[in-house]
């Protein structure tokens, strides 16, 4: 089997049989395209000829090109997955002993409650004018913060996914896993206001769309538009790190734990497969506690 054919087969396996998201498959495709190019330069076109030294050379070349540890780790995971798929289809697992470099651990950026309140107050004042985009943006940010949703999950919501009585949304997350996530009264008010006063202004009467949030042309709101808008809202706030929608997810999770929420309940809400992923927010909470102590305690 040729390496390029093996890559196509493996990506099809991830998408069709493992239920990986389109974004994840796209990332693996880009990584494995790099591996295929490396193999071509090394004169290797048969998957049976793939050896661990070839994979190590590829990862070393990636590091020499300036790629970070997170990228190298992802490339290593892609190579191991491809190698296991080749082995399951009659080949050899060349990456069985391939080690993944440890990723640098960075605490996520978290906004204060005062900062969040300021952003929402700014959006609310704009929405009071009745502009459809302002009403939508308020509902988007309220729901992102209230439910700690990923952007892909938010824009994927249909009207029927929102239970206005139980204050929950039905979300399809990574790996096509479905979960039900709660939200609060402020988010409910913003969503209702958007649906009653704003959505009809953007909807296309001749082509009705089931999406909860609509773009300027009446179709489903795109991730890029949400990212641009939220980034613009947060970029002037204090604190280092990314300013995009994921900041609201980090902030919501940390505020939940600050308020005494159970770690496993937060894990379920976020849709994390592993509790270890959620535990990073306990470190954020402890860091915030230590910072508050150093600032406020007279003997700190």
mmCIF file of N, CA and C in Angstrom, residues 15-145:
data_model
loop_
_atom_site.group_PDB
_atom_site.id
_atom_site.type_symbol
_atom_site.label_atom_id
_atom_site.label_comp_id
_atom_site.label_asym_id
_atom_site.label_seq_id
_atom_site.Cartn_x
_atom_site.Cartn_y
_atom_site.Cartn_z
ATOM 1 N N UNK A 15 -12.869 9.788 10.308
ATOM 2 C CA UNK A 15 -14.091 10.552 10.076
ATOM 3 C C UNK A 15 -15.335 9.676 10.106
ATOM 4 N N UNK A 16 -15.270 8.524 9.432
ATOM 5 C CA UNK A 16 -16.463 7.688 9.268
ATOM 6 C C UNK A 16 -16.677 6.692 10.401
ATOM 7 N N UNK A 17 -15.591 6.152 10.932
ATOM 8 C CA UNK A 17 -15.727 5.101 11.936
ATOM 9 C C UNK A 17 -15.477 5.586 13.354
ATOM 10 N N UNK A 18 -14.574 6.536 13.512
ATOM 11 C CA UNK A 18 -14.277 7.037 14.850
ATOM 12 C C UNK A 18 -15.074 8.286 15.201
ATOM 13 N N UNK A 19 -15.712 8.918 14.213
ATOM 14 C CA UNK A 19 -16.542 10.080 14.484
ATOM 15 C C UNK A 19 -15.776 11.340 14.830
ATOM 16 N N UNK A 20 -14.520 11.467 14.352
ATOM 17 C CA UNK A 20 -13.742 12.672 14.628
ATOM 18 C C UNK A 20 -14.374 13.870 13.912
ATOM 19 N N UNK A 21 -14.221 15.041 14.509
ATOM 20 C CA UNK A 21 -14.782 16.251 13.917
ATOM 21 C C UNK A 21 -14.029 16.624 12.651
ATOM 22 N N UNK A 22 -14.672 17.437 11.828
ATOM 23 C CA UNK A 22 -14.043 17.890 10.582
ATOM 24 C C UNK A 22 -12.775 18.677 10.866
ATOM 25 N N UNK A 23 -12.766 19.476 11.941
ATOM 26 C CA UNK A 23 -11.580 20.271 12.281
ATOM 27 C C UNK A 23 -10.408 19.378 12.662
ATOM 28 N N UNK A 24 -10.683 18.320 13.446
ATOM 29 C CA UNK A 24 -9.620 17.404 13.856
ATOM 30 C C UNK A 24 -9.051 16.659 12.664
ATOM 31 N N UNK A 25 -9.935 16.165 11.791
ATOM 32 C CA UNK A 25 -9.480 15.448 10.593
ATOM 33 C C UNK A 25 -8.661 16.371 9.700
ATOM 34 N N UNK A 26 -9.073 17.620 9.605
ATOM 35 C CA UNK A 26 -8.332 18.585 8.793
ATOM 36 C C UNK A 26 -6.918 18.789 9.351
ATOM 37 N N UNK A 27 -6.815 18.869 10.683
ATOM 38 C CA UNK A 27 -5.506 19.020 11.313
ATOM 39 C C UNK A 27 -4.607 17.820 11.058
ATOM 40 N N UNK A 28 -5.177 16.606 11.200
ATOM 41 C CA UNK A 28 -4.407 15.387 10.941
ATOM 42 C C UNK A 28 -3.990 15.320 9.472
ATOM 43 N N UNK A 29 -4.873 15.741 8.580
ATOM 44 C CA UNK A 29 -4.549 15.716 7.154
ATOM 45 C C UNK A 29 -3.329 16.594 6.856
ATOM 46 N N UNK A 30 -3.311 17.795 7.454
ATOM 47 C CA UNK A 30 -2.181 18.682 7.254
ATOM 48 C C UNK A 30 -0.887 18.098 7.795
ATOM 49 N N UNK A 31 -0.948 17.491 8.985
ATOM 50 C CA UNK A 31 0.241 16.886 9.575
ATOM 51 C C UNK A 31 0.755 15.729 8.722
ATOM 52 N N UNK A 32 -0.161 14.860 8.311
ATOM 53 C CA UNK A 32 0.249 13.671 7.567
ATOM 54 C C UNK A 32 0.679 14.009 6.139
ATOM 55 N N UNK A 33 0.191 15.123 5.607
ATOM 56 C CA UNK A 33 0.699 15.586 4.312
ATOM 57 C C UNK A 33 2.181 15.928 4.439
ATOM 58 N N UNK A 34 2.533 16.519 5.577
ATOM 59 C CA UNK A 34 3.939 16.805 5.837
ATOM 60 C C UNK A 34 4.768 15.539 5.934
ATOM 61 N N UNK A 35 4.202 14.495 6.560
ATOM 62 C CA UNK A 35 4.900 13.216 6.646
ATOM 63 C C UNK A 35 5.086 12.617 5.256
ATOM 64 N N UNK A 36 4.053 12.685 4.428
ATOM 65 C CA UNK A 36 4.136 12.132 3.075
ATOM 66 C C UNK A 36 5.227 12.841 2.271
ATOM 67 N N UNK A 37 5.324 14.154 2.421
ATOM 68 C CA UNK A 37 6.355 14.903 1.705
ATOM 69 C C UNK A 37 7.747 14.511 2.194
ATOM 70 N N UNK A 38 7.870 14.302 3.513
ATOM 71 C CA UNK A 38 9.151 13.876 4.078
ATOM 72 C C UNK A 38 9.546 12.505 3.529
ATOM 73 N N UNK A 39 8.579 11.601 3.458
ATOM 74 C CA UNK A 39 8.849 10.254 2.941
ATOM 75 C C UNK A 39 9.237 10.308 1.460
ATOM 76 N N UNK A 40 8.570 11.168 0.717
ATOM 77 C CA UNK A 40 8.878 11.299 -0.706
ATOM 78 C C UNK A 40 10.314 11.769 -0.902
ATOM 79 N N UNK A 41 10.739 12.734 -0.089
ATOM 80 C CA UNK A 41 12.106 13.237 -0.179
ATOM 81 C C UNK A 41 13.124 12.165 0.208
ATOM 82 N N UNK A 42 12.683 11.250 1.088
ATOM 83 C CA UNK A 42 13.571 10.166 1.522
ATOM 84 C C UNK A 42 13.503 8.965 0.590
ATOM 85 N N UNK A 43 12.687 9.058 -0.465
ATOM 86 C CA UNK A 43 12.568 7.972 -1.428
ATOM 87 C C UNK A 43 11.716 6.817 -0.941
ATOM 88 N N UNK A 44 10.800 7.087 -0.013
ATOM 89 C CA UNK A 44 9.925 6.044 0.540
ATOM 90 C C UNK A 44 8.506 6.309 0.068
ATOM 91 N N UNK A 45 7.928 5.364 -0.672
ATOM 92 C CA UNK A 45 6.549 5.540 -1.106
ATOM 93 C C UNK A 45 5.644 4.388 -0.685
ATOM 94 N N UNK A 46 6.230 3.331 -0.114
ATOM 95 C CA UNK A 46 5.464 2.163 0.307
ATOM 96 C C UNK A 46 5.297 2.197 1.823
ATOM 97 N N UNK A 47 4.061 2.050 2.302
ATOM 98 C CA UNK A 47 3.804 2.075 3.743
ATOM 99 C C UNK A 47 4.552 0.968 4.469
ATOM 100 N N UNK A 48 4.808 -0.150 3.774
ATOM 101 C CA UNK A 48 5.530 -1.263 4.393
ATOM 102 C C UNK A 48 6.980 -0.901 4.682
ATOM 103 N N UNK A 49 7.498 0.108 3.985
ATOM 104 C CA UNK A 49 8.890 0.519 4.171
ATOM 105 C C UNK A 49 9.040 1.598 5.245
ATOM 106 N N UNK A 50 7.929 2.023 5.828
ATOM 107 C CA UNK A 50 7.967 3.068 6.853
ATOM 108 C C UNK A 50 8.584 2.507 8.124
ATOM 109 N N UNK A 51 9.590 3.175 8.657
ATOM 110 C CA UNK A 51 10.281 2.724 9.855
ATOM 111 C C UNK A 51 10.278 3.820 10.906
ATOM 112 N N UNK A 52 10.544 3.432 12.140
ATOM 113 C CA UNK A 52 10.513 4.393 13.239
ATOM 114 C C UNK A 52 11.566 5.483 13.050
ATOM 115 N N UNK A 53 12.713 5.144 12.445
ATOM 116 C CA UNK A 53 13.744 6.151 12.232
ATOM 117 C C UNK A 53 13.262 7.241 11.270
ATOM 118 N N UNK A 54 12.466 6.836 10.277
ATOM 119 C CA UNK A 54 11.898 7.822 9.344
ATOM 120 C C UNK A 54 10.989 8.787 10.095
ATOM 121 N N UNK A 55 10.166 8.249 10.990
ATOM 122 C CA UNK A 55 9.247 9.086 11.770
ATOM 123 C C UNK A 55 10.020 10.004 12.716
ATOM 124 N N UNK A 56 11.061 9.481 13.334
ATOM 125 C CA UNK A 56 11.875 10.307 14.231
ATOM 126 C C UNK A 56 12.563 11.430 13.461
ATOM 127 N N UNK A 57 13.057 11.105 12.270
ATOM 128 C CA UNK A 57 13.694 12.133 11.440
ATOM 129 C C UNK A 57 12.692 13.229 11.075
ATOM 130 N N UNK A 58 11.461 12.817 10.780
ATOM 131 C CA UNK A 58 10.409 13.781 10.419
ATOM 132 C C UNK A 58 10.111 14.718 11.578
ATOM 133 N N UNK A 59 9.974 14.153 12.784
ATOM 134 C CA UNK A 59 9.689 14.983 13.959
ATOM 135 C C UNK A 59 10.874 15.894 14.279
ATOM 136 N N UNK A 60 12.098 15.368 14.094
ATOM 137 C CA UNK A 60 13.278 16.190 14.339
ATOM 138 C C UNK A 60 13.324 17.357 13.353
ATOM 139 N N UNK A 61 13.021 17.075 12.079
ATOM 140 C CA UNK A 61 13.000 18.140 11.069
ATOM 141 C C UNK A 61 11.924 19.167 11.381
ATOM 142 N N UNK A 62 10.804 18.722 11.932
ATOM 143 C CA UNK A 62 9.724 19.636 12.316
ATOM 144 C C UNK A 62 10.193 20.574 13.429
ATOM 145 N N UNK A 63 10.914 20.003 14.393
ATOM 146 C CA UNK A 63 11.431 20.817 15.498
ATOM 147 C C UNK A 63 12.479 21.801 14.993
ATOM 148 N N UNK A 64 13.331 21.336 14.070
ATOM 149 C CA UNK A 64 14.365 22.213 13.514
ATOM 150 C C UNK A 64 13.744 23.357 12.725
ATOM 151 N N UNK A 65 12.546 23.124 12.187
ATOM 152 C CA UNK A 65 11.853 24.162 11.419
ATOM 153 C C UNK A 65 11.190 25.194 12.326
ATOM 154 N N UNK A 66 11.294 25.005 13.644
ATOM 155 C CA UNK A 66 10.763 25.977 14.591
ATOM 156 C C UNK A 66 9.387 25.668 15.134
ATOM 157 N N UNK A 67 8.869 24.478 14.856
ATOM 158 C CA UNK A 67 7.547 24.120 15.370
ATOM 159 C C UNK A 67 7.610 23.892 16.879
ATOM 160 N N UNK A 68 6.542 24.297 17.575
ATOM 161 C CA UNK A 68 6.497 24.178 19.022
ATOM 162 C C UNK A 68 6.212 22.760 19.493
ATOM 163 N N UNK A 69 6.333 22.563 20.808
ATOM 164 C CA UNK A 69 6.130 21.236 21.370
ATOM 165 C C UNK A 69 4.708 20.721 21.138
ATOM 166 N N UNK A 70 3.730 21.630 21.187
ATOM 167 C CA UNK A 70 2.343 21.204 20.985
ATOM 168 C C UNK A 70 2.151 20.664 19.567
ATOM 169 N N UNK A 71 2.762 21.330 18.591
ATOM 170 C CA UNK A 71 2.654 20.875 17.204
ATOM 171 C C UNK A 71 3.373 19.545 17.015
ATOM 172 N N UNK A 72 4.564 19.409 17.608
ATOM 173 C CA UNK A 72 5.312 18.150 17.502
ATOM 174 C C UNK A 72 4.529 17.015 18.150
ATOM 175 N N UNK A 73 3.907 17.298 19.294
ATOM 176 C CA UNK A 73 3.115 16.274 19.970
ATOM 177 C C UNK A 73 1.935 15.846 19.113
ATOM 178 N N UNK A 74 1.289 16.805 18.456
ATOM 179 C CA UNK A 74 0.158 16.474 17.589
ATOM 180 C C UNK A 74 0.618 15.658 16.385
ATOM 181 N N UNK A 75 1.752 16.030 15.813
ATOM 182 C CA UNK A 75 2.295 15.283 14.678
ATOM 183 C C UNK A 75 2.665 13.857 15.088
ATOM 184 N N UNK A 76 3.219 13.736 16.284
ATOM 185 C CA UNK A 76 3.569 12.412 16.795
ATOM 186 C C UNK A 76 2.318 11.549 16.959
ATOM 187 N N UNK A 77 1.247 12.148 17.482
ATOM 188 C CA UNK A 77 -0.013 11.412 17.661
ATOM 189 C C UNK A 77 -0.588 10.990 16.311
ATOM 190 N N UNK A 78 -0.490 11.881 15.319
ATOM 191 C CA UNK A 78 -0.986 11.551 13.985
ATOM 192 C C UNK A 78 -0.204 10.395 13.389
ATOM 193 N N UNK A 79 1.116 10.404 13.570
ATOM 194 C CA UNK A 79 1.955 9.328 13.036
ATOM 195 C C UNK A 79 1.655 8.003 13.725
ATOM 196 N N UNK A 80 1.481 8.028 15.047
ATOM 197 C CA UNK A 80 1.175 6.781 15.771
ATOM 198 C C UNK A 80 -0.176 6.226 15.349
ATOM 199 N N UNK A 81 -1.162 7.109 15.176
ATOM 200 C CA UNK A 81 -2.475 6.655 14.745
ATOM 201 C C UNK A 81 -2.437 6.039 13.363
ATOM 202 N N UNK A 82 -1.726 6.689 12.437
ATOM 203 C CA UNK A 82 -1.586 6.150 11.087
ATOM 204 C C UNK A 82 -0.884 4.801 11.122
ATOM 205 N N UNK A 83 0.172 4.704 11.929
ATOM 206 C CA UNK A 83 0.936 3.464 12.007
ATOM 207 C C UNK A 83 0.085 2.309 12.554
ATOM 208 N N UNK A 84 -0.733 2.596 13.556
ATOM 209 C CA UNK A 84 -1.624 1.550 14.101
ATOM 210 C C UNK A 84 -2.638 1.112 13.050
ATOM 211 N N UNK A 85 -3.146 2.084 12.264
ATOM 212 C CA UNK A 85 -4.120 1.744 11.222
ATOM 213 C C UNK A 85 -3.469 0.868 10.158
ATOM 214 N N UNK A 86 -2.229 1.180 9.785
ATOM 215 C CA UNK A 86 -1.501 0.368 8.802
ATOM 216 C C UNK A 86 -1.325 -1.053 9.334
ATOM 217 N N UNK A 87 -0.976 -1.166 10.630
ATOM 218 C CA UNK A 87 -0.793 -2.491 11.234
ATOM 219 C C UNK A 87 -2.101 -3.281 11.247
ATOM 220 N N UNK A 88 -3.215 -2.579 11.518
ATOM 221 C CA UNK A 88 -4.515 -3.256 11.561
ATOM 222 C C UNK A 88 -4.954 -3.718 10.173
ATOM 223 N N UNK A 89 -4.314 -3.173 9.145
ATOM 224 C CA UNK A 89 -4.669 -3.537 7.776
ATOM 225 C C UNK A 89 -3.560 -4.339 7.096
ATOM 226 N N UNK A 90 -2.826 -5.088 7.923
ATOM 227 C CA UNK A 90 -1.860 -6.032 7.379
ATOM 228 C C UNK A 90 -0.429 -5.570 7.328
ATOM 229 N N UNK A 91 -0.157 -4.332 7.775
ATOM 230 C CA UNK A 91 1.201 -3.812 7.747
ATOM 231 C C UNK A 91 1.889 -3.946 9.095
ATOM 232 N N UNK A 92 2.888 -3.102 9.313
ATOM 233 C CA UNK A 92 3.671 -3.128 10.547
ATOM 234 C C UNK A 92 3.501 -1.805 11.287
ATOM 235 N N UNK A 93 3.433 -1.886 12.610
ATOM 236 C CA UNK A 93 3.297 -0.676 13.426
ATOM 237 C C UNK A 93 4.681 -0.073 13.642
ATOM 238 N N UNK A 94 5.069 0.812 12.726
ATOM 239 C CA UNK A 94 6.406 1.400 12.794
ATOM 240 C C UNK A 94 6.558 2.365 13.959
ATOM 241 N N UNK A 95 5.461 2.918 14.449
ATOM 242 C CA UNK A 95 5.518 3.954 15.492
ATOM 243 C C UNK A 95 5.253 3.402 16.884
ATOM 244 N N UNK A 96 5.334 2.086 17.031
ATOM 245 C CA UNK A 96 5.021 1.488 18.330
ATOM 246 C C UNK A 96 5.862 2.025 19.464
ATOM 247 N N UNK A 97 7.116 2.384 19.175
ATOM 248 C CA UNK A 97 8.028 2.886 20.217
ATOM 249 C C UNK A 97 8.311 4.383 20.063
ATOM 250 N N UNK A 98 7.463 5.062 19.277
ATOM 251 C CA UNK A 98 7.660 6.495 19.079
ATOM 252 C C UNK A 98 7.174 7.264 20.295
ATOM 253 N N UNK A 99 8.040 8.063 20.879
ATOM 254 C CA UNK A 99 7.688 8.816 22.083
ATOM 255 C C UNK A 99 7.183 10.198 21.716
ATOM 256 N N UNK A 100 6.206 10.654 22.478
ATOM 257 C CA UNK A 100 5.640 11.990 22.267
ATOM 258 C C UNK A 100 6.306 12.980 23.219
ATOM 259 N N UNK A 101 6.832 14.101 22.713
ATOM 260 C CA UNK A 101 7.433 15.089 23.615
ATOM 261 C C UNK A 101 6.378 15.708 24.519
ATOM 262 N N UNK A 102 6.765 15.986 25.746
ATOM 263 C CA UNK A 102 5.821 16.589 26.677
ATOM 264 C C UNK A 102 5.530 18.026 26.260
ATOM 265 N N UNK A 103 4.258 18.388 26.327
ATOM 266 C CA UNK A 103 3.849 19.737 25.947
ATOM 267 C C UNK A 103 4.056 20.704 27.102
ATOM 268 N N UNK A 104 4.456 21.915 26.763
ATOM 269 C CA UNK A 104 4.530 22.957 27.780
ATOM 270 C C UNK A 104 3.137 23.226 28.318
ATOM 271 N N UNK A 105 3.045 23.393 29.627
ATOM 272 C CA UNK A 105 1.733 23.602 30.224
ATOM 273 C C UNK A 105 1.543 25.078 30.546
ATOM 274 N N UNK A 106 0.537 25.656 29.961
ATOM 275 C CA UNK A 106 0.243 27.071 30.204
ATOM 276 C C UNK A 106 -1.150 27.171 30.819
ATOM 277 N N UNK A 107 -1.261 27.986 31.860
ATOM 278 C CA UNK A 107 -2.579 28.203 32.436
ATOM 279 C C UNK A 107 -3.409 29.054 31.483
ATOM 280 N N UNK A 108 -4.666 28.703 31.296
ATOM 281 C CA UNK A 108 -5.506 29.472 30.373
ATOM 282 C C UNK A 108 -5.793 30.864 30.902
ATOM 283 N N UNK A 109 -6.060 31.780 29.982
ATOM 284 C CA UNK A 109 -6.395 33.155 30.352
ATOM 285 C C UNK A 109 -7.817 33.198 30.893
ATOM 286 N N UNK A 110 -7.991 33.837 32.044
ATOM 287 C CA UNK A 110 -9.297 33.923 32.696
ATOM 288 C C UNK A 110 -9.586 35.383 33.039
ATOM 289 N N UNK A 111 -10.795 35.825 32.722
ATOM 290 C CA UNK A 111 -11.205 37.196 33.019
ATOM 291 C C UNK A 111 -11.844 37.281 34.398
ATOM 292 N N UNK A 112 -11.766 38.434 34.994
ATOM 293 C CA UNK A 112 -12.436 38.642 36.278
ATOM 294 C C UNK A 112 -13.940 38.789 36.057
ATOM 295 N N UNK A 113 -14.695 38.652 37.133
ATOM 296 C CA UNK A 113 -16.153 38.825 37.031
ATOM 297 C C UNK A 113 -16.492 40.264 36.657
ATOM 298 N N UNK A 114 -15.694 41.197 37.155
ATOM 299 C CA UNK A 114 -15.941 42.601 36.822
ATOM 300 C C UNK A 114 -15.727 42.848 35.330
ATOM 301 N N UNK A 115 -14.710 42.206 34.765
ATOM 302 C CA UNK A 115 -14.443 42.368 33.334
ATOM 303 C C UNK A 115 -15.588 41.794 32.504
ATOM 304 N N UNK A 116 -16.063 40.622 32.889
ATOM 305 C CA UNK A 116 -17.188 39.998 32.178
ATOM 306 C C UNK A 116 -18.428 40.880 32.277
ATOM 307 N N UNK A 117 -18.684 41.383 33.472
ATOM 308 C CA UNK A 117 -19.854 42.259 33.657
ATOM 309 C C UNK A 117 -19.746 43.494 32.771
ATOM 310 N N UNK A 118 -18.526 44.022 32.625
ATOM 311 C CA UNK A 118 -18.340 45.200 31.787
ATOM 312 C C UNK A 118 -18.615 44.921 30.323
ATOM 313 N N UNK A 119 -18.142 43.771 29.840
ATOM 314 C CA UNK A 119 -18.380 43.384 28.447
ATOM 315 C C UNK A 119 -19.873 43.211 28.190
ATOM 316 N N UNK A 120 -20.558 42.532 29.089
ATOM 317 C CA UNK A 120 -21.985 42.277 28.913
ATOM 318 C C UNK A 120 -22.802 43.567 29.019
ATOM 319 N N UNK A 121 -22.364 44.479 29.877
ATOM 320 C CA UNK A 121 -23.059 45.762 29.987
ATOM 321 C C UNK A 121 -22.920 46.557 28.693
ATOM 322 N N UNK A 122 -21.740 46.508 28.085
ATOM 323 C CA UNK A 122 -21.510 47.199 26.812
ATOM 324 C C UNK A 122 -22.393 46.616 25.711
ATOM 325 N N UNK A 123 -22.469 45.300 25.649
ATOM 326 C CA UNK A 123 -23.305 44.637 24.644
ATOM 327 C C UNK A 123 -24.788 44.911 24.888
ATOM 328 N N UNK A 124 -25.188 44.917 26.147
ATOM 329 C CA UNK A 124 -26.585 45.147 26.489
ATOM 330 C C UNK A 124 -27.032 46.550 26.084
ATOM 331 N N UNK A 125 -26.151 47.533 26.290
ATOM 332 C CA UNK A 125 -26.483 48.912 25.906
ATOM 333 C C UNK A 125 -26.677 49.020 24.401
ATOM 334 N N UNK A 126 -25.841 48.300 23.622
ATOM 335 C CA UNK A 126 -25.979 48.323 22.167
ATOM 336 C C UNK A 126 -27.251 47.601 21.732
ATOM 337 N N UNK A 127 -27.577 46.512 22.430
ATOM 338 C CA UNK A 127 -28.765 45.732 22.069
ATOM 339 C C UNK A 127 -30.056 46.477 22.367
ATOM 340 N N UNK A 128 -30.021 47.397 23.322
ATOM 341 C CA UNK A 128 -31.223 48.166 23.665
ATOM 342 C C UNK A 128 -31.753 48.967 22.487
ATOM 343 N N UNK A 129 -30.877 49.236 21.516
ATOM 344 C CA UNK A 129 -31.295 49.991 20.334
ATOM 345 C C UNK A 129 -32.099 49.125 19.361
ATOM 346 N N UNK A 130 -32.101 47.805 19.582
ATOM 347 C CA UNK A 130 -32.897 46.917 18.739
ATOM 348 C C UNK A 130 -32.208 46.438 17.477
ATOM 349 N N UNK A 131 -30.910 46.736 17.331
ATOM 350 C CA UNK A 131 -30.179 46.271 16.155
ATOM 351 C C UNK A 131 -30.015 44.762 16.211
ATOM 352 N N UNK A 132 -30.273 44.082 15.104
ATOM 353 C CA UNK A 132 -30.264 42.623 15.082
ATOM 354 C C UNK A 132 -28.898 42.050 15.448
ATOM 355 N N UNK A 133 -27.830 42.619 14.894
ATOM 356 C CA UNK A 133 -26.485 42.112 15.163
ATOM 357 C C UNK A 133 -26.119 42.300 16.627
ATOM 358 N N UNK A 134 -26.497 43.452 17.193
ATOM 359 C CA UNK A 134 -26.211 43.701 18.606
ATOM 360 C C UNK A 134 -26.979 42.732 19.501
ATOM 361 N N UNK A 135 -28.241 42.472 19.165
ATOM 362 C CA UNK A 135 -29.035 41.506 19.925
ATOM 363 C C UNK A 135 -28.422 40.107 19.838
ATOM 364 N N UNK A 136 -27.981 39.750 18.644
ATOM 365 C CA UNK A 136 -27.357 38.434 18.452
ATOM 366 C C UNK A 136 -26.048 38.326 19.229
ATOM 367 N N UNK A 137 -25.210 39.363 19.150
ATOM 368 C CA UNK A 137 -23.910 39.311 19.816
ATOM 369 C C UNK A 137 -24.066 39.200 21.328
ATOM 370 N N UNK A 138 -25.057 39.888 21.881
ATOM 371 C CA UNK A 138 -25.304 39.779 23.313
ATOM 372 C C UNK A 138 -25.698 38.350 23.673
ATOM 373 N N UNK A 139 -26.605 37.765 22.895
ATOM 374 C CA UNK A 139 -27.044 36.393 23.163
ATOM 375 C C UNK A 139 -25.892 35.406 23.008
ATOM 376 N N UNK A 140 -25.044 35.632 22.017
ATOM 377 C CA UNK A 140 -23.890 34.759 21.779
ATOM 378 C C UNK A 140 -22.944 34.767 22.976
ATOM 379 N N UNK A 141 -22.575 35.957 23.441
ATOM 380 C CA UNK A 141 -21.615 36.063 24.543
ATOM 381 C C UNK A 141 -22.240 35.558 25.851
ATOM 382 N N UNK A 142 -23.497 35.881 26.095
ATOM 383 C CA UNK A 142 -24.169 35.380 27.296
ATOM 384 C C UNK A 142 -24.167 33.849 27.314
ATOM 385 N N UNK A 143 -24.465 33.246 26.178
ATOM 386 C CA UNK A 143 -24.553 31.784 26.131
ATOM 387 C C UNK A 143 -23.166 31.134 26.195
ATOM 388 N N UNK A 144 -22.175 31.741 25.544
ATOM 389 C CA UNK A 144 -20.811 31.215 25.639
ATOM 390 C C UNK A 144 -20.330 31.212 27.083
ATOM 391 N N UNK A 145 -20.584 32.305 27.785
ATOM 392 C CA UNK A 145 -20.131 32.402 29.177
ATOM 393 C C UNK A 145 -20.987 31.558 30.110
#
